[in-house]
Short mmCIF file of C-alpha atoms in Angstrom, two decimals:
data_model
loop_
_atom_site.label_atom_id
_atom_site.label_comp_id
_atom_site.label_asym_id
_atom_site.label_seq_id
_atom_site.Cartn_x
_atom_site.Cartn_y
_atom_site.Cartn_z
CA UNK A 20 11.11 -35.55 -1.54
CA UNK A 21 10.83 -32.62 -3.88
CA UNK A 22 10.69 -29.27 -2.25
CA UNK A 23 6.73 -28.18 -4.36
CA UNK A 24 6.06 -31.88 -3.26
CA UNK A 25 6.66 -31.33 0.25
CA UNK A 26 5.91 -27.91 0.22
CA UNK A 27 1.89 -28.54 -0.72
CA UNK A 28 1.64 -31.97 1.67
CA UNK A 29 3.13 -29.84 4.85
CA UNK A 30 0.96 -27.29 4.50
CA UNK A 31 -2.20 -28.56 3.70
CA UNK A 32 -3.74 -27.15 6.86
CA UNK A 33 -3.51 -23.96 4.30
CA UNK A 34 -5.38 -25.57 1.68
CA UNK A 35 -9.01 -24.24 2.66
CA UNK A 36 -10.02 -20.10 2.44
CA UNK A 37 -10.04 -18.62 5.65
CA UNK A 38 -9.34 -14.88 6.96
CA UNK A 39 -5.40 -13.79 7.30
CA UNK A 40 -6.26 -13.56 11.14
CA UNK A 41 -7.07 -16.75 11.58
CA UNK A 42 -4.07 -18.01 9.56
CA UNK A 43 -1.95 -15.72 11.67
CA UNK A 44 -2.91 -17.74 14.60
CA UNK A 45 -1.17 -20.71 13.50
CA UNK A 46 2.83 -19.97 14.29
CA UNK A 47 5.93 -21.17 12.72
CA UNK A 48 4.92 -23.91 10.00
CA UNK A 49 7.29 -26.11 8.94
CA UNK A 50 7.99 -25.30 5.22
CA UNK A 51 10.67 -27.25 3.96
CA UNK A 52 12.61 -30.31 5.83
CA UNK A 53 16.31 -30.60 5.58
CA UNK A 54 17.30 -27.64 3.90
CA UNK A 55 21.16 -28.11 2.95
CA UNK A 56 23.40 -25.38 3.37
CA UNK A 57 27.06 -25.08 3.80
CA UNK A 58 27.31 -28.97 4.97
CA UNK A 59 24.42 -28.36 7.58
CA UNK A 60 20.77 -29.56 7.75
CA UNK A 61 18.11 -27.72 8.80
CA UNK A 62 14.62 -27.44 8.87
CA UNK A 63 13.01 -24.08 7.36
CA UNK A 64 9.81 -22.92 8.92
CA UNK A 65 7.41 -20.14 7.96
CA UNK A 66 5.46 -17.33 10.37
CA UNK A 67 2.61 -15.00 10.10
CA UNK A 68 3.31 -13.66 12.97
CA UNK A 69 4.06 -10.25 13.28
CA UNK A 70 5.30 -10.30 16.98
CA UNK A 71 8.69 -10.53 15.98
CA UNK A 72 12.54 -9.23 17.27
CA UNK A 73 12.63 -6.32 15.54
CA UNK A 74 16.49 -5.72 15.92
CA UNK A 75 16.87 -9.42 14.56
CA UNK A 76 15.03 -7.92 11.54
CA UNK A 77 17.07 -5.10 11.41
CA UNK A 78 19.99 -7.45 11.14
CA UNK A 79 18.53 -8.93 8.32
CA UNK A 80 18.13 -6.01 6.36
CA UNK A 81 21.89 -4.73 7.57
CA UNK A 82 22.89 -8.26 6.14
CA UNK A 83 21.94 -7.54 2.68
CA UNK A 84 23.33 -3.64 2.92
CA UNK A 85 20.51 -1.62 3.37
CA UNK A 86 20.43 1.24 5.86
CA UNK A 87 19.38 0.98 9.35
CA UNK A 88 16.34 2.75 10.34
CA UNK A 89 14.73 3.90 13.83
CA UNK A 90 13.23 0.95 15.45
CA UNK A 91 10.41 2.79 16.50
CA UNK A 92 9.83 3.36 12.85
CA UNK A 93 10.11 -0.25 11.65
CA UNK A 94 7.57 -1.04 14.81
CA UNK A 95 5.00 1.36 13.78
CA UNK A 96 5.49 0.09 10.05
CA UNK A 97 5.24 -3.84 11.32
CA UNK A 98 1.91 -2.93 13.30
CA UNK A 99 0.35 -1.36 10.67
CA UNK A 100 1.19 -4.00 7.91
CA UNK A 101 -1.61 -6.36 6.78
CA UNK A 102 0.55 -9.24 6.19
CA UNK A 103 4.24 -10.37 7.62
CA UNK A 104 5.46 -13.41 6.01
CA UNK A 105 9.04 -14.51 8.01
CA UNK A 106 11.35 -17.69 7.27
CA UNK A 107 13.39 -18.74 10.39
CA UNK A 108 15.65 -21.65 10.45
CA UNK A 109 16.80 -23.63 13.78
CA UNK A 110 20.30 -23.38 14.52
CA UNK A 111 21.45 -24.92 18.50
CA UNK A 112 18.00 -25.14 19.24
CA UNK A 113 17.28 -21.36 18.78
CA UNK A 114 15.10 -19.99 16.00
CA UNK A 115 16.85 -17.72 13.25
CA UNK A 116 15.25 -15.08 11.04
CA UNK A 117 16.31 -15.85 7.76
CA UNK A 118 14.14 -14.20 5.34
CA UNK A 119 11.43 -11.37 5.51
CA UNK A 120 8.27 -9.77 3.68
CA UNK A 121 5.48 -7.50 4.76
CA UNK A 122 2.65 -6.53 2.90
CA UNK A 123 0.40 -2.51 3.12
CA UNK A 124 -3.62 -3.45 1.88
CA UNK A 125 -6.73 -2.17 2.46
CA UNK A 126 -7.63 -5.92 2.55
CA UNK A 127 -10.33 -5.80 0.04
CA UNK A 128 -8.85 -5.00 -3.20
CA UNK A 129 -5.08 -4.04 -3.63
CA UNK A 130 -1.70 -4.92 -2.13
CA UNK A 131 1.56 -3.64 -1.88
CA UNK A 132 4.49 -5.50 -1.06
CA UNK A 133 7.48 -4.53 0.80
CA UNK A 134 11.25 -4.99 2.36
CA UNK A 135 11.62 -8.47 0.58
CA UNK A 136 14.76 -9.96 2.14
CA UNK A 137 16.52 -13.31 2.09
CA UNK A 138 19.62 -13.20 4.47
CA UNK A 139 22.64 -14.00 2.04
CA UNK A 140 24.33 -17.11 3.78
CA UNK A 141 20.21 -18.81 2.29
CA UNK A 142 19.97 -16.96 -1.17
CA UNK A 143 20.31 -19.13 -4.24
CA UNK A 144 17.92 -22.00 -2.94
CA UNK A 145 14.55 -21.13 -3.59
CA UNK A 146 13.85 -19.21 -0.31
CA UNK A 147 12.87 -16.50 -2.02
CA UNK A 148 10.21 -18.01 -4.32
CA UNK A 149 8.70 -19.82 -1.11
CA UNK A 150 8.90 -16.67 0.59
CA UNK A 151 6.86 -14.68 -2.30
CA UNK A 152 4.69 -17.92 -2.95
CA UNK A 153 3.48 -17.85 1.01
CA UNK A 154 2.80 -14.09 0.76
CA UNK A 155 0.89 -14.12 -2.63
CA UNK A 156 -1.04 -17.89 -1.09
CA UNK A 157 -2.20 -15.59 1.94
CA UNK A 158 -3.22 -12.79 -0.09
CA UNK A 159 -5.12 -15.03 -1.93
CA UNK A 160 -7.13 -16.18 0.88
CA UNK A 161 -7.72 -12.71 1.63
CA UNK A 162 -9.54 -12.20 -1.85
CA UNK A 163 -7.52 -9.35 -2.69
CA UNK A 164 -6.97 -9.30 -6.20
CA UNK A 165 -4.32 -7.02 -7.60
CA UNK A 166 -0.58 -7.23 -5.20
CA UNK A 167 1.73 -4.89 -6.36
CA UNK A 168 5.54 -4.32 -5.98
CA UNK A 169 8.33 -2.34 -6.37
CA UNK A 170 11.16 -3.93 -8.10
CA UNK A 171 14.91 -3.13 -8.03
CA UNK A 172 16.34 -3.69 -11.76
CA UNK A 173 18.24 -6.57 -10.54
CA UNK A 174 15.72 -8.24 -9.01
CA UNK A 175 12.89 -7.27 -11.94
CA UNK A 176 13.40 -11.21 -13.32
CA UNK A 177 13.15 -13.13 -10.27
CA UNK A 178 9.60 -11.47 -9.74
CA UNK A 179 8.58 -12.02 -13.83
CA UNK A 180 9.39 -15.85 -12.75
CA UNK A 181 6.69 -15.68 -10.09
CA UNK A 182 4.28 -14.07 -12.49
CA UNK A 183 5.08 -10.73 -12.16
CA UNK A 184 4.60 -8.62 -14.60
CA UNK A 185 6.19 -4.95 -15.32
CA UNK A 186 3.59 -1.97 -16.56
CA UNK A 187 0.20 -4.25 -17.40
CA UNK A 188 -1.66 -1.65 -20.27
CA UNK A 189 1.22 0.93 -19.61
CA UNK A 190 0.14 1.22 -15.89
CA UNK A 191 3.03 3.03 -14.54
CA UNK A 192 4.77 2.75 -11.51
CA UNK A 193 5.71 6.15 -9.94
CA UNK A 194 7.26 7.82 -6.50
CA UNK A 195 7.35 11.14 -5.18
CA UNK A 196 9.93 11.67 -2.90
CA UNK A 197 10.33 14.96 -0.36
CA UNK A 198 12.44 17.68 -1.72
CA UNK B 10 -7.71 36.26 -5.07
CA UNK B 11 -5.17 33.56 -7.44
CA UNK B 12 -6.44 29.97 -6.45
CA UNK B 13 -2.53 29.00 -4.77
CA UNK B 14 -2.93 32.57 -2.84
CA UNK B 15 -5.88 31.66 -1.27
CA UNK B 16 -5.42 28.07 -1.03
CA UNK B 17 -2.20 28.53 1.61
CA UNK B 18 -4.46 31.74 3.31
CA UNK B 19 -7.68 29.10 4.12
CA UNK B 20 -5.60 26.39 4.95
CA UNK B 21 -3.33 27.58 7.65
CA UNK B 22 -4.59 25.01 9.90
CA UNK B 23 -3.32 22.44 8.11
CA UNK B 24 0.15 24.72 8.60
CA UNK B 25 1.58 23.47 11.85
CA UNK B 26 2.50 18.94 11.89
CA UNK B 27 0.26 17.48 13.57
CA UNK B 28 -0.97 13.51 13.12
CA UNK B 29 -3.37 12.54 10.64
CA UNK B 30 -5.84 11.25 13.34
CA UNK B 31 -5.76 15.25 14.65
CA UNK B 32 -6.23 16.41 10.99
CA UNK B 33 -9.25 13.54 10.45
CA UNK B 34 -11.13 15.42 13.27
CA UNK B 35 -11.41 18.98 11.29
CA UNK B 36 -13.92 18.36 8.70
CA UNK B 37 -14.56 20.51 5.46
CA UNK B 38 -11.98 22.66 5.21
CA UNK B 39 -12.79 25.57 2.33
CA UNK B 40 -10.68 25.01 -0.28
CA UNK B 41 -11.51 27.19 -3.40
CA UNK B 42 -14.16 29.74 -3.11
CA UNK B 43 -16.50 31.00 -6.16
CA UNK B 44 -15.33 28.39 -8.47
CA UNK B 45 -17.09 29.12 -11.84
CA UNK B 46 -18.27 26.01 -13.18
CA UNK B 47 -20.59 25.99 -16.46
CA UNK B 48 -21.65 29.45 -15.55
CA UNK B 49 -22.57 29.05 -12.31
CA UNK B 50 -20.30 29.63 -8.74
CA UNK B 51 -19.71 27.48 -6.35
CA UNK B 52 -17.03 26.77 -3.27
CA UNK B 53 -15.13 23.95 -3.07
CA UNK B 54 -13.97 22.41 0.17
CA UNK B 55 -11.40 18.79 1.09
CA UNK B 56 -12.57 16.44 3.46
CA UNK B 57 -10.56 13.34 5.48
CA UNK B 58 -13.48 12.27 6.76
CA UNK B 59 -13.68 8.67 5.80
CA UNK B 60 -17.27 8.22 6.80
CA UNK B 61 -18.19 9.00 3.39
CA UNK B 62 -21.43 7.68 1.35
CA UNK B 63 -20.64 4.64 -0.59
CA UNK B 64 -23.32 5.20 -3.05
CA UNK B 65 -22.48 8.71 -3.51
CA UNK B 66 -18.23 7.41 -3.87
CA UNK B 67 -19.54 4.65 -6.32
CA UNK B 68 -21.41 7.17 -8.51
CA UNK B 69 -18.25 9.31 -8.49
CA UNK B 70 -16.77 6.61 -9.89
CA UNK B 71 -19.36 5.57 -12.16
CA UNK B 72 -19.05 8.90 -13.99
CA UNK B 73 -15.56 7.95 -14.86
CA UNK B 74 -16.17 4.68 -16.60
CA UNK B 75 -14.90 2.48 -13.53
CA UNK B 76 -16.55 -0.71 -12.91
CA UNK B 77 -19.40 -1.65 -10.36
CA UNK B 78 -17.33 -2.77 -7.19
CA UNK B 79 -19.43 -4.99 -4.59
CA UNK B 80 -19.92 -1.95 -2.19
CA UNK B 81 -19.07 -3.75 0.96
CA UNK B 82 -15.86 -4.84 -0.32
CA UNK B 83 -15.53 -0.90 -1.03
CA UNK B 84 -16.42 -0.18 2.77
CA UNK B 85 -13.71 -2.53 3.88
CA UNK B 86 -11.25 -0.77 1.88
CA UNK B 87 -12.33 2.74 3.27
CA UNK B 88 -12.28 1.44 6.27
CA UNK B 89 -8.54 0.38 6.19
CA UNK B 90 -7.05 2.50 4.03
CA UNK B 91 -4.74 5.27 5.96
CA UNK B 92 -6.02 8.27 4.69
CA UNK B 93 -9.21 9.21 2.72
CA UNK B 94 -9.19 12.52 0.62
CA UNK B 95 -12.61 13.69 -0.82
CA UNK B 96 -13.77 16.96 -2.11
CA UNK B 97 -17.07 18.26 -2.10
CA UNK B 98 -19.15 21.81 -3.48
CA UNK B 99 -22.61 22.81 -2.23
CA UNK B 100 -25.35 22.47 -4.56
CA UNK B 101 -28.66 23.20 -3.79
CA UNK B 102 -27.75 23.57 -0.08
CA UNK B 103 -26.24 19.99 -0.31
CA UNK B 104 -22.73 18.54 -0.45
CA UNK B 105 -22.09 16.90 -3.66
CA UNK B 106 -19.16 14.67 -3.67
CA UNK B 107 -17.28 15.46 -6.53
CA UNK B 108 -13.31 14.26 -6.26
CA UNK B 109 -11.65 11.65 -4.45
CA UNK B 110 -8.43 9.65 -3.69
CA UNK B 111 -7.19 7.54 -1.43
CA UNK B 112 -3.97 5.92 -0.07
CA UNK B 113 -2.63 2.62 1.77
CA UNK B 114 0.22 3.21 4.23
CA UNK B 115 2.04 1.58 7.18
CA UNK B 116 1.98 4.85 8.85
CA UNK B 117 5.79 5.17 8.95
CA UNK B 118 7.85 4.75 5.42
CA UNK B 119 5.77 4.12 2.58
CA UNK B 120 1.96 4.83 1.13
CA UNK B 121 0.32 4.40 -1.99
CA UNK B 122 -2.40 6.75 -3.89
CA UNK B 123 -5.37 4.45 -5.12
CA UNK B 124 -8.63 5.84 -6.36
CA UNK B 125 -7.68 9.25 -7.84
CA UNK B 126 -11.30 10.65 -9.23
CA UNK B 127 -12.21 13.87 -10.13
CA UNK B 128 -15.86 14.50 -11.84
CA UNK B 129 -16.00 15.01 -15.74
CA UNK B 130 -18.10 18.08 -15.06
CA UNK B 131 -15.76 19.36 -12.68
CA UNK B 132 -12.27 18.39 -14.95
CA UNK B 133 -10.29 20.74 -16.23
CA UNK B 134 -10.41 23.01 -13.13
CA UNK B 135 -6.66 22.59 -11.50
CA UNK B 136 -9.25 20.42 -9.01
CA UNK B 137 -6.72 17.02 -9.34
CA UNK B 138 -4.16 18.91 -8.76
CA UNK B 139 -5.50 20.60 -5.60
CA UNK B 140 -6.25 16.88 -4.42
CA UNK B 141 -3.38 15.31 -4.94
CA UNK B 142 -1.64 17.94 -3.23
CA UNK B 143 -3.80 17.84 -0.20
CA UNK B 144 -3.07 14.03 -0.16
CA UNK B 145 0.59 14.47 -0.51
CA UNK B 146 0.51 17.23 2.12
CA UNK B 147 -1.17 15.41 4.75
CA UNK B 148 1.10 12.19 4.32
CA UNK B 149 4.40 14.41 4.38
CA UNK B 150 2.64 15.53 8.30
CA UNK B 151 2.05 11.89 8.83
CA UNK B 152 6.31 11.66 8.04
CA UNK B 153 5.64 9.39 5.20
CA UNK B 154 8.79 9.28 3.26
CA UNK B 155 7.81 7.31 -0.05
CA UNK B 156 4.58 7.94 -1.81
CA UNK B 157 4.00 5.77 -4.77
CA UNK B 158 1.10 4.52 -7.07
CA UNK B 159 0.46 3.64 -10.51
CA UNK B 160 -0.62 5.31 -13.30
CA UNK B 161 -2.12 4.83 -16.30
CA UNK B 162 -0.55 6.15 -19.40
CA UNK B 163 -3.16 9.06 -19.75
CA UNK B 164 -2.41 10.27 -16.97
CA UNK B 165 1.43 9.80 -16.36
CA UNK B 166 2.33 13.25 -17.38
CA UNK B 167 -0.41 14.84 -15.09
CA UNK B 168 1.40 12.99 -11.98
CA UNK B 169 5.19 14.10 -13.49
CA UNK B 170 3.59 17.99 -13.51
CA UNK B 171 3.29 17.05 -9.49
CA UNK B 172 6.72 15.66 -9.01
CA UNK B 173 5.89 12.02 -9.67
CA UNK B 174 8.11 10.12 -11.48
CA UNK B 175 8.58 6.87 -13.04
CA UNK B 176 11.15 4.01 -12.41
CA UNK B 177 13.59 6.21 -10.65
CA UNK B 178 16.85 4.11 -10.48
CA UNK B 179 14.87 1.12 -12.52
CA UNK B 180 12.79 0.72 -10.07
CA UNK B 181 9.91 -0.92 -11.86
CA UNK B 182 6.12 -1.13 -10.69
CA UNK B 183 4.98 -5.04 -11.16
CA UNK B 184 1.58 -6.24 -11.03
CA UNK B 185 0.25 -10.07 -9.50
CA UNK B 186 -3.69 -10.64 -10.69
CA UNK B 187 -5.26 -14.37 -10.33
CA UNK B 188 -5.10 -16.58 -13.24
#
């Protein structure tokens, strides 16, 4: 069956609005069925829950180079998110975090998007997109209307694909960093 | 007395870290006394109190040229945003909200300024300047690393004058509205 095909039939139970909490009450929906990778078959499932391993995260973000931070940190970041969107996959019967987004609001009218991360042994099969398409579906239902990002250069195309789009009117993205 | 002289004199409480929650709890902090403004004098003072009037916030904005926002929607997004910054003077023995911002956050690596309002009658004063820097200031106590938001192009070079800047390393700023 083709993966938007499946994808909209499993997860129907999304289909009508309702608030992100009660979504997040529903754990570990199966997103796509026999995923192939490297000669294996597994099943790909999706979670808003934001009870999760937070070294296992870390690992995921070490997995794609980026620098470790203090645990307590990421905790304090993870509780205070509006939205965590995680892909695990089942490998001998345990569950494996694969791929990783969490979202800042102030759950009425904007949205930022954050530490976007597909573990590399899963990149280059759509995980990604179903990742982002999950976060931007629950947003949705939340009725907040304008989700922002931050995009590295290299990954400025793969969010244009999703309907992204870089400095709408000459709205510009900008940082300020400590000294 | 010069306005950064007596700015760092009247805010020495704000001196010593301390959490944003602690900060929240001292209210109307002088900030600029005897501004002149059309002739007359007034004081100016910050707030973080985020049990501000909505009517009085949506007039601010009003004044501005923003649109009409549903103002319960606009209390849900005071209500969750992770700091509020407002500034006030005293007219006619009343407070008169007259500048505002306001900034998402997980409370540990990343926030983002929405909101940024200053009065027309009031522009021109160094007063934007004064409240970003208050905002800035209270999430480097809160140990926020990244502060980000968007601009738009009239106002880019105001931010850069505060040590904003845009796309560092091609980081772009991308936008997601409904279709």
């Amino acid at each position: 069956m083709a993966f938007w095909k499946f994808f909209f039939k499993n997860t129907g139970i999304f289909d009508m609005p309702r608030s992100i909490e009660s979504v997040k009450s529903i754990k570990n929906i199966l997103l796509i069925k026999n995923l192939e990778n490297k000669g294996q078959v597994t099943d790909i499932y999706v979670s808003l829950d934001n009870n999760i391993d937070l070294y296992d995260l870390e690992k995921l973000c070490e997995s794609v180079g980026w620098v470790r931070r203090p645990i307590k940190k990421v905790k304090t970041a993870i509780d205070n998110s509006f939205l965590i969107v995680s892909l695990f996959c089942e490998q001998n019967k345990k569950k494996r975090l694969i791929g990783f987004a969490r979202v800042t609001s102030d759950s009425a009218f904007n949205a930022t998007i954050w530490d976007v991360v597909i573990h590399p042994e899963f990149q280059g099969k759509g995980l990604g997109k179903a990742l982002m398409n999950q976060t931007i579906k629950h947003l949705r239902y939340a009725d907040i209307s304008t989700i922002t990002l931050f995009a590295d250069p290299n990954v400025v195309s793969f969010y244009r694909s999703l309907g992204f789009i870089t400095d709408p009117d000459g709205v510009k993205g900008m940082f300020w960093y400590p000294l």
